[in-house]
Amino acid sequence: MCNFDWREDPVFWDLCDMVAKGNMICLTGAGISKELKNVYGEQLPDWYTLVSRIYKTMKDNPSIHFSDEDEKIISDLLDEHGNDELQEFSDLMKSLSDGNSSSLSERDRSLIKTVLDRKMLPTKQPCSGDELVTASSKLRKIDHKLFDEILSKLVTTAGQKTTETHKAITKLNPKGIMTYNYDTAHEEAWKQEKVKYDMVIPSSKNEICNLLRNGFHNHPFILKAHGSTDKKGSLVLTSESYSELFTKYSYYKPLVQDILMNHQLLIIGFGMTDPDFDRMIQDLFTAFGSPIQTHIVITHENNKSKKDILYQEKYGFRYLYVKDFSHIPQILKECTELPGPYVKQILKEIVSGGEDEKGVEFRAAAHEKLKKLNNVAKEIVARELKEEIKKAPLQNSDEYKLLKLDEKVYSFGFLLDESIDKDGSRKEFLIKEVIEKNHDPKVVCHALYQIVKYLKKNDLPRIKRWRECFEKETYFTDYGFCDTPLEYMGVDGRREKTSRNVIYCKFLEALVYSKFYLR
């Protein structure tokens, strides 16, 4: 068990609410694909490593000629402040480990003293996103075919196709995923879950238009913002191709703007250094002047920077810092298991108020919120309500507790939709734990009402059994409850008195019989 409890951070609970509200899109970068290997058996590179490896591979190729000017420009762009000092310190430590401490020079001693005074190792200061894009552009101009070939090999996965983080993101049930990665790990994770999704790259005009037209409601989507290894010629890394995205593909920019304006982002493994992303955020801020949505970034605590403060204050981003990237799958898993403040409030509201008109309206508003929850949050609500219903006594004369139980049963009925209750277990719970066990007629009646749409042909025998049970007077007297008799017209034309549940069961019998037998 790790010594880091993210539940103590308010941002974690904000994330739970973000997942629950069903308006979330995930934005991912190279950080979530570090466990994957490319065709060379190497870890998939981050942005800096990717450009550096292309540079080194092209430089080592005897058929490629770099002019002195190009080589100096590219080398300077890719040079990270602190590289020389870090390499020098690394060489010194290796020398000491080999037993060469007696040969320490004054310079060596000075370097060791400097590090000890700082109480930290020399660090690399990464070059900016714009510098990486410029270096890429220079390299591609030298030989675009070789550049594209090396790029494709470096980012194409071999062996393991996805990671626990990719799988955990899929289980959040986001409306879509926007990724700056080239690999197909997100696609693989959704395939494993048997989830149908729409695949989009910036040149996918029809798919983008459909997404905008349908409001992202058909299927979740994967937007490969910089192309995909399984889409030949789609990879983007140079400044020319960056600008081309918004000039050649005019329909792409509205899509990204819609994502940033109308949805909440969960950002994972993305260094927030991409110039494309920066420009989009700045454009929206310039146009609207204040944060439109709250977005959450999960990143390592060692990556804290002054830019985080800018993104928090100016653009509405919030940060959940982790001590180890390996914690992220567990954090995301708990977002699918724990009720956040918003879900807790709904659970409270669905049982609030009395039986007057105002109380009914208040609970109806809570039911509307319940219907709009993400399927992940509906699962959490179902689990919470099941536990409460199971704990409720079968015999209870407290009218207030009975009202709360009645509302819990009624609310649970909103979670029977076959798209989320695929195995019918929730319907069976209402039948076995309420209809066939509980002895309050109103509670049972609400359960009968909620299962109507989900009855099957093989339910007919037990509906008849329920009716026969409800027709017995003992059901209404042995436990101190009496379902007020209702007068209705019998099949023979005589007026009869019986309970509402008997009437309802007769209705259900007729419904199931006509639906499955009268064809």
PDB file of C-alpha atoms in Angstrom, residues 244-445:
ATOM      1  CA  GLU A 244      -1.676  23.037 -42.108  1.00  0.00           C
ATOM      2  CA  LEU A 245      -4.114  21.467 -39.647  1.00  0.00           C
ATOM      3  CA  PHE A 246      -6.019  24.734 -39.297  1.00  0.00           C
ATOM      4  CA  THR A 247      -5.700  26.032 -42.855  1.00  0.00           C
ATOM      5  CA  LYS A 248      -6.175  22.889 -44.922  1.00  0.00           C
ATOM      6  CA  TYR A 249      -8.679  21.268 -42.514  1.00  0.00           C
ATOM      7  CA  SER A 250     -10.936  24.199 -41.623  1.00  0.00           C
ATOM      8  CA  TYR A 251     -13.451  21.897 -39.900  1.00  0.00           C
ATOM      9  CA  TYR A 252     -10.829  20.616 -37.411  1.00  0.00           C
ATOM     10  CA  LYS A 253     -10.458  23.851 -35.424  1.00  0.00           C
ATOM     11  CA  PRO A 254     -14.203  24.098 -34.550  1.00  0.00           C
ATOM     12  CA  LEU A 255     -14.033  20.533 -33.221  1.00  0.00           C
ATOM     13  CA  VAL A 256     -11.156  21.294 -30.849  1.00  0.00           C
ATOM     14  CA  GLN A 257     -12.833  24.558 -29.793  1.00  0.00           C
ATOM     15  CA  ASP A 258     -16.060  22.685 -29.041  1.00  0.00           C
ATOM     16  CA  ILE A 259     -14.131  20.181 -26.925  1.00  0.00           C
ATOM     17  CA  LEU A 260     -12.427  22.938 -24.914  1.00  0.00           C
ATOM     18  CA  MET A 261     -15.519  25.151 -24.565  1.00  0.00           C
ATOM     19  CA  ASN A 262     -18.330  22.699 -23.912  1.00  0.00           C
ATOM     20  CA  HIS A 263     -16.654  19.783 -22.135  1.00  0.00           C
ATOM     21  CA  GLN A 264     -14.476  19.201 -19.103  1.00  0.00           C
ATOM     22  CA  LEU A 265     -11.044  17.764 -19.787  1.00  0.00           C
ATOM     23  CA  LEU A 266      -9.198  15.149 -17.788  1.00  0.00           C
ATOM     24  CA  ILE A 267      -5.570  15.572 -18.856  1.00  0.00           C
ATOM     25  CA  ILE A 268      -3.145  12.693 -18.246  1.00  0.00           C
ATOM     26  CA  GLY A 269       0.431  12.197 -19.402  1.00  0.00           C
ATOM     27  CA  PHE A 270       0.414  15.432 -21.367  1.00  0.00           C
ATOM     28  CA  GLY A 271       3.254  17.879 -20.726  1.00  0.00           C
ATOM     29  CA  MET A 272       1.199  21.008 -21.524  1.00  0.00           C
ATOM     30  CA  THR A 273       4.038  22.141 -23.825  1.00  0.00           C
ATOM     31  CA  ASP A 274       2.387  21.460 -27.170  1.00  0.00           C
ATOM     32  CA  PRO A 275       2.266  24.757 -29.132  1.00  0.00           C
ATOM     33  CA  ASP A 276      -0.897  23.653 -30.914  1.00  0.00           C
ATOM     34  CA  PHE A 277      -2.685  23.229 -27.576  1.00  0.00           C
ATOM     35  CA  ASP A 278      -1.262  26.464 -26.152  1.00  0.00           C
ATOM     36  CA  ARG A 279      -2.531  28.466 -29.097  1.00  0.00           C
ATOM     37  CA  MET A 280      -6.028  27.026 -28.819  1.00  0.00           C
ATOM     38  CA  ILE A 281      -6.245  27.790 -25.105  1.00  0.00           C
ATOM     39  CA  GLN A 282      -4.949  31.329 -25.618  1.00  0.00           C
ATOM     40  CA  ASP A 283      -7.385  31.939 -28.499  1.00  0.00           C
ATOM     41  CA  LEU A 284     -10.346  30.924 -26.342  1.00  0.00           C
ATOM     42  CA  PHE A 285      -9.161  33.093 -23.465  1.00  0.00           C
ATOM     43  CA  THR A 286      -8.711  36.061 -25.811  1.00  0.00           C
ATOM     44  CA  ALA A 287     -12.215  35.568 -27.187  1.00  0.00           C
ATOM     45  CA  PHE A 288     -14.055  34.998 -23.907  1.00  0.00           C
ATOM     46  CA  GLY A 289     -11.771  36.527 -21.267  1.00  0.00           C
ATOM     47  CA  SER A 290     -12.258  33.926 -18.525  1.00  0.00           C
ATOM     48  CA  PRO A 291     -12.230  30.154 -17.982  1.00  0.00           C
ATOM     49  CA  ILE A 292     -15.281  28.551 -19.600  1.00  0.00           C
ATOM     50  CA  GLN A 293     -14.855  25.067 -18.099  1.00  0.00           C
ATOM     51  CA  THR A 294     -12.923  23.528 -15.233  1.00  0.00           C
ATOM     52  CA  HIS A 295     -10.331  21.009 -16.405  1.00  0.00           C
ATOM     53  CA  ILE A 296      -8.231  18.619 -14.297  1.00  0.00           C
ATOM     54  CA  VAL A 297      -4.611  17.665 -14.918  1.00  0.00           C
ATOM     55  CA  ILE A 298      -3.071  14.552 -13.324  1.00  0.00           C
ATOM     56  CA  THR A 299       0.701  14.870 -13.292  1.00  0.00           C
ATOM     57  CA  HIS A 300       3.766  14.023 -11.201  1.00  0.00           C
ATOM     58  CA  GLU A 301       4.557  16.328  -8.304  1.00  0.00           C
ATOM     59  CA  ASN A 302       8.094  16.730  -9.690  1.00  0.00           C
ATOM     60  CA  ASN A 303       6.594  18.390 -12.766  1.00  0.00           C
ATOM     61  CA  LYS A 304       5.185  21.363 -10.858  1.00  0.00           C
ATOM     62  CA  SER A 305       6.034  24.615 -12.593  1.00  0.00           C
ATOM     63  CA  LYS A 306       5.129  28.287 -12.719  1.00  0.00           C
ATOM     64  CA  LYS A 307       3.080  27.500 -15.807  1.00  0.00           C
ATOM     65  CA  ASP A 308       0.717  25.463 -13.594  1.00  0.00           C
ATOM     66  CA  ILE A 309      -0.185  28.645 -11.714  1.00  0.00           C
ATOM     67  CA  LEU A 310      -0.895  30.439 -14.996  1.00  0.00           C
ATOM     68  CA  TYR A 311      -3.139  27.619 -16.193  1.00  0.00           C
ATOM     69  CA  GLN A 312      -4.959  27.547 -12.847  1.00  0.00           C
ATOM     70  CA  GLU A 313      -5.547  31.265 -12.496  1.00  0.00           C
ATOM     71  CA  LYS A 314      -6.039  32.210 -16.131  1.00  0.00           C
ATOM     72  CA  TYR A 315      -7.531  29.166 -17.823  1.00  0.00           C
ATOM     73  CA  GLY A 316      -9.385  27.284 -15.059  1.00  0.00           C
ATOM     74  CA  PHE A 317      -7.185  24.178 -14.795  1.00  0.00           C
ATOM     75  CA  ARG A 318      -6.847  22.225 -11.546  1.00  0.00           C
ATOM     76  CA  TYR A 319      -3.965  19.888 -10.721  1.00  0.00           C
ATOM     77  CA  LEU A 320      -3.898  16.520  -8.974  1.00  0.00           C
ATOM     78  CA  TYR A 321      -0.240  15.773  -8.265  1.00  0.00           C
ATOM     79  CA  VAL A 322       0.883  12.159  -7.790  1.00  0.00           C
ATOM     80  CA  LYS A 323       4.051  10.767  -6.270  1.00  0.00           C
ATOM     81  CA  ASP A 324       4.273   7.962  -8.815  1.00  0.00           C
ATOM     82  CA  PHE A 325       2.654   7.547 -12.219  1.00  0.00           C
ATOM     83  CA  SER A 326       1.838   3.944 -11.259  1.00  0.00           C
ATOM     84  CA  HIS A 327      -0.841   5.360  -8.899  1.00  0.00           C
ATOM     85  CA  ILE A 328      -2.908   6.736 -11.787  1.00  0.00           C
ATOM     86  CA  PRO A 329      -4.803   3.513 -12.717  1.00  0.00           C
ATOM     87  CA  GLN A 330      -5.868   3.090  -9.080  1.00  0.00           C
ATOM     88  CA  ILE A 331      -6.938   6.735  -8.815  1.00  0.00           C
ATOM     89  CA  LEU A 332      -9.077   6.390 -11.938  1.00  0.00           C
ATOM     90  CA  LYS A 333     -10.495   3.084 -10.692  1.00  0.00           C
ATOM     91  CA  GLU A 334     -11.645   4.709  -7.456  1.00  0.00           C
ATOM     92  CA  CYS A 335     -13.423   7.411  -9.485  1.00  0.00           C
ATOM     93  CA  THR A 336     -15.656   4.598 -10.757  1.00  0.00           C
ATOM     94  CA  GLU A 337     -16.316   3.250  -7.245  1.00  0.00           C
ATOM     95  CA  LEU A 338     -16.674   6.221  -4.869  1.00  0.00           C
ATOM     96  CA  PRO A 339     -19.548   8.728  -4.856  1.00  0.00           C
ATOM     97  CA  GLY A 340     -18.312  12.311  -5.144  1.00  0.00           C
ATOM     98  CA  PRO A 341     -20.105  15.322  -3.584  1.00  0.00           C
ATOM     99  CA  TYR A 342     -22.461  15.681  -6.569  1.00  0.00           C
ATOM    100  CA  VAL A 343     -23.623  12.059  -6.440  1.00  0.00           C
ATOM    101  CA  LYS A 344     -23.979  12.198  -2.651  1.00  0.00           C
ATOM    102  CA  GLN A 345     -26.184  15.266  -3.032  1.00  0.00           C
ATOM    103  CA  ILE A 346     -28.425  13.461  -5.526  1.00  0.00           C
ATOM    104  CA  LEU A 347     -28.706  10.476  -3.163  1.00  0.00           C
ATOM    105  CA  LYS A 348     -29.814  12.894  -0.473  1.00  0.00           C
ATOM    106  CA  GLU A 349     -32.293  14.771  -2.674  1.00  0.00           C
ATOM    107  CA  ILE A 350     -34.142  11.702  -3.991  1.00  0.00           C
ATOM    108  CA  VAL A 351     -35.393  10.925  -0.475  1.00  0.00           C
ATOM    109  CA  SER A 352     -35.922  14.515   0.698  1.00  0.00           C
ATOM    110  CA  GLY A 353     -39.194  16.354   1.239  1.00  0.00           C
ATOM    111  CA  GLY A 354     -42.628  15.155   2.241  1.00  0.00           C
ATOM    112  CA  GLU A 355     -45.554  13.772   0.269  1.00  0.00           C
ATOM    113  CA  ASP A 356     -46.929  17.202  -0.559  1.00  0.00           C
ATOM    114  CA  GLU A 357     -46.652  18.745  -4.032  1.00  0.00           C
ATOM    115  CA  LYS A 358     -43.460  20.633  -3.188  1.00  0.00           C
ATOM    116  CA  GLY A 359     -41.715  17.469  -1.968  1.00  0.00           C
ATOM    117  CA  VAL A 360     -42.786  15.556  -5.078  1.00  0.00           C
ATOM    118  CA  GLU A 361     -41.424  18.321  -7.344  1.00  0.00           C
ATOM    119  CA  PHE A 362     -38.130  18.425  -5.441  1.00  0.00           C
ATOM    120  CA  ARG A 363     -37.607  14.674  -5.804  1.00  0.00           C
ATOM    121  CA  ALA A 364     -38.627  14.801  -9.476  1.00  0.00           C
ATOM    122  CA  ALA A 365     -35.847  17.340 -10.095  1.00  0.00           C
ATOM    123  CA  ALA A 366     -33.383  14.979  -8.386  1.00  0.00           C
ATOM    124  CA  HIS A 367     -34.573  12.136 -10.623  1.00  0.00           C
ATOM    125  CA  GLU A 368     -33.785  14.247 -13.695  1.00  0.00           C
ATOM    126  CA  LYS A 369     -30.238  14.728 -12.411  1.00  0.00           C
ATOM    127  CA  LEU A 370     -30.031  10.983 -11.790  1.00  0.00           C
ATOM    128  CA  LYS A 371     -31.030  10.183 -15.379  1.00  0.00           C
ATOM    129  CA  LYS A 372     -28.295  12.445 -16.775  1.00  0.00           C
ATOM    130  CA  LEU A 373     -25.455  10.827 -14.825  1.00  0.00           C
ATOM    131  CA  ASN A 374     -22.658   8.981 -16.570  1.00  0.00           C
ATOM    132  CA  ASN A 375     -23.248   5.182 -16.595  1.00  0.00           C
ATOM    133  CA  VAL A 376     -20.285   4.824 -14.231  1.00  0.00           C
ATOM    134  CA  ALA A 377     -22.007   7.100 -11.703  1.00  0.00           C
ATOM    135  CA  LYS A 378     -25.316   5.284 -12.181  1.00  0.00           C
ATOM    136  CA  GLU A 379     -23.525   2.097 -11.170  1.00  0.00           C
ATOM    137  CA  ILE A 380     -22.309   3.821  -7.995  1.00  0.00           C
ATOM    138  CA  VAL A 381     -25.837   5.085  -7.211  1.00  0.00           C
ATOM    139  CA  ALA A 382     -27.304   1.625  -7.840  1.00  0.00           C
ATOM    140  CA  ARG A 383     -24.806   0.055  -5.459  1.00  0.00           C
ATOM    141  CA  GLU A 384     -25.530   2.638  -2.739  1.00  0.00           C
ATOM    142  CA  LEU A 385     -29.310   2.265  -3.087  1.00  0.00           C
ATOM    143  CA  LYS A 386     -29.119  -1.538  -3.073  1.00  0.00           C
ATOM    144  CA  GLU A 387     -27.284  -1.484   0.233  1.00  0.00           C
ATOM    145  CA  GLU A 388     -29.827   0.917   1.738  1.00  0.00           C
ATOM    146  CA  ILE A 389     -32.796  -1.122   0.507  1.00  0.00           C
ATOM    147  CA  LYS A 390     -31.289  -4.385   1.785  1.00  0.00           C
ATOM    148  CA  LYS A 391     -30.696  -2.847   5.229  1.00  0.00           C
ATOM    149  CA  ALA A 392     -34.284  -1.576   5.528  1.00  0.00           C
ATOM    150  CA  PRO A 393     -36.512  -3.767   7.769  1.00  0.00           C
ATOM    151  CA  LEU A 394     -39.226  -5.719   5.969  1.00  0.00           C
ATOM    152  CA  GLN A 395     -41.712  -4.650   8.641  1.00  0.00           C
ATOM    153  CA  ASN A 396     -41.672  -0.996   9.608  1.00  0.00           C
ATOM    154  CA  SER A 397     -44.488   1.207  10.920  1.00  0.00           C
ATOM    155  CA  ASP A 398     -42.419   4.428  10.855  1.00  0.00           C
ATOM    156  CA  GLU A 399     -44.078   6.480   8.098  1.00  0.00           C
ATOM    157  CA  TYR A 400     -41.001   8.665   7.517  1.00  0.00           C
ATOM    158  CA  LYS A 401     -38.694   5.642   7.079  1.00  0.00           C
ATOM    159  CA  LEU A 402     -41.256   4.002   4.815  1.00  0.00           C
ATOM    160  CA  LEU A 403     -41.377   7.123   2.652  1.00  0.00           C
ATOM    161  CA  LYS A 404     -37.586   7.109   2.312  1.00  0.00           C
ATOM    162  CA  LEU A 405     -37.582   3.393   1.444  1.00  0.00           C
ATOM    163  CA  ASP A 406     -40.361   3.948  -1.077  1.00  0.00           C
ATOM    164  CA  GLU A 407     -38.373   6.724  -2.779  1.00  0.00           C
ATOM    165  CA  LYS A 408     -35.196   4.630  -2.839  1.00  0.00           C
ATOM    166  CA  VAL A 409     -37.056   1.798  -4.556  1.00  0.00           C
ATOM    167  CA  TYR A 410     -38.655   4.223  -7.020  1.00  0.00           C
ATOM    168  CA  SER A 411     -35.287   5.876  -7.772  1.00  0.00           C
ATOM    169  CA  PHE A 412     -33.589   2.508  -8.180  1.00  0.00           C
ATOM    170  CA  GLY A 413     -36.083   1.828 -10.939  1.00  0.00           C
ATOM    171  CA  PHE A 414     -34.501   4.563 -13.061  1.00  0.00           C
ATOM    172  CA  LEU A 415     -31.331   2.447 -13.202  1.00  0.00           C
ATOM    173  CA  LEU A 416     -32.888  -0.603 -14.851  1.00  0.00           C
ATOM    174  CA  ASP A 417     -32.156   0.536 -18.400  1.00  0.00           C
ATOM    175  CA  GLU A 418     -30.916  -2.456 -20.372  1.00  0.00           C
ATOM    176  CA  SER A 419     -27.980  -0.481 -21.792  1.00  0.00           C
ATOM    177  CA  ILE A 420     -26.451  -0.393 -18.302  1.00  0.00           C
ATOM    178  CA  ASP A 421     -28.249  -3.313 -16.579  1.00  0.00           C
ATOM    179  CA  LYS A 422     -27.165  -5.731 -19.300  1.00  0.00           C
ATOM    180  CA  ASP A 423     -27.532  -8.897 -17.249  1.00  0.00           C
ATOM    181  CA  GLY A 424     -30.853  -7.881 -15.674  1.00  0.00           C
ATOM    182  CA  SER A 425     -29.403  -8.149 -12.145  1.00  0.00           C
ATOM    183  CA  ARG A 426     -31.021  -4.894 -11.000  1.00  0.00           C
ATOM    184  CA  LYS A 427     -34.467  -6.025 -12.122  1.00  0.00           C
ATOM    185  CA  GLU A 428     -33.928  -9.300 -10.266  1.00  0.00           C
ATOM    186  CA  PHE A 429     -32.891  -7.369  -7.169  1.00  0.00           C
ATOM    187  CA  LEU A 430     -36.179  -5.434  -7.156  1.00  0.00           C
ATOM    188  CA  ILE A 431     -38.119  -8.658  -7.620  1.00  0.00           C
ATOM    189  CA  LYS A 432     -36.370 -10.735  -4.963  1.00  0.00           C
ATOM    190  CA  GLU A 433     -35.603  -8.054  -2.360  1.00  0.00           C
ATOM    191  CA  VAL A 434     -38.740  -5.900  -2.666  1.00  0.00           C
ATOM    192  CA  ILE A 435     -41.663  -7.485  -4.510  1.00  0.00           C
ATOM    193  CA  GLU A 436     -41.217 -10.949  -3.009  1.00  0.00           C
ATOM    194  CA  LYS A 437     -40.042  -9.882   0.450  1.00  0.00           C
ATOM    195  CA  ASN A 438     -41.292  -6.441   1.454  1.00  0.00           C
ATOM    196  CA  HIS A 439     -44.664  -6.053   3.136  1.00  0.00           C
ATOM    197  CA  ASP A 440     -45.488  -2.426   2.497  1.00  0.00           C
ATOM    198  CA  PRO A 441     -47.964  -2.241  -0.422  1.00  0.00           C
ATOM    199  CA  LYS A 442     -46.815   1.166  -1.652  1.00  0.00           C
ATOM    200  CA  VAL A 443     -43.155   0.129  -1.768  1.00  0.00           C
ATOM    201  CA  VAL A 444     -44.084  -3.038  -3.668  1.00  0.00           C
ATOM    202  CA  CYS A 445     -46.313  -1.066  -6.019  1.00  0.00           C
TER     203      CYS A 445
END
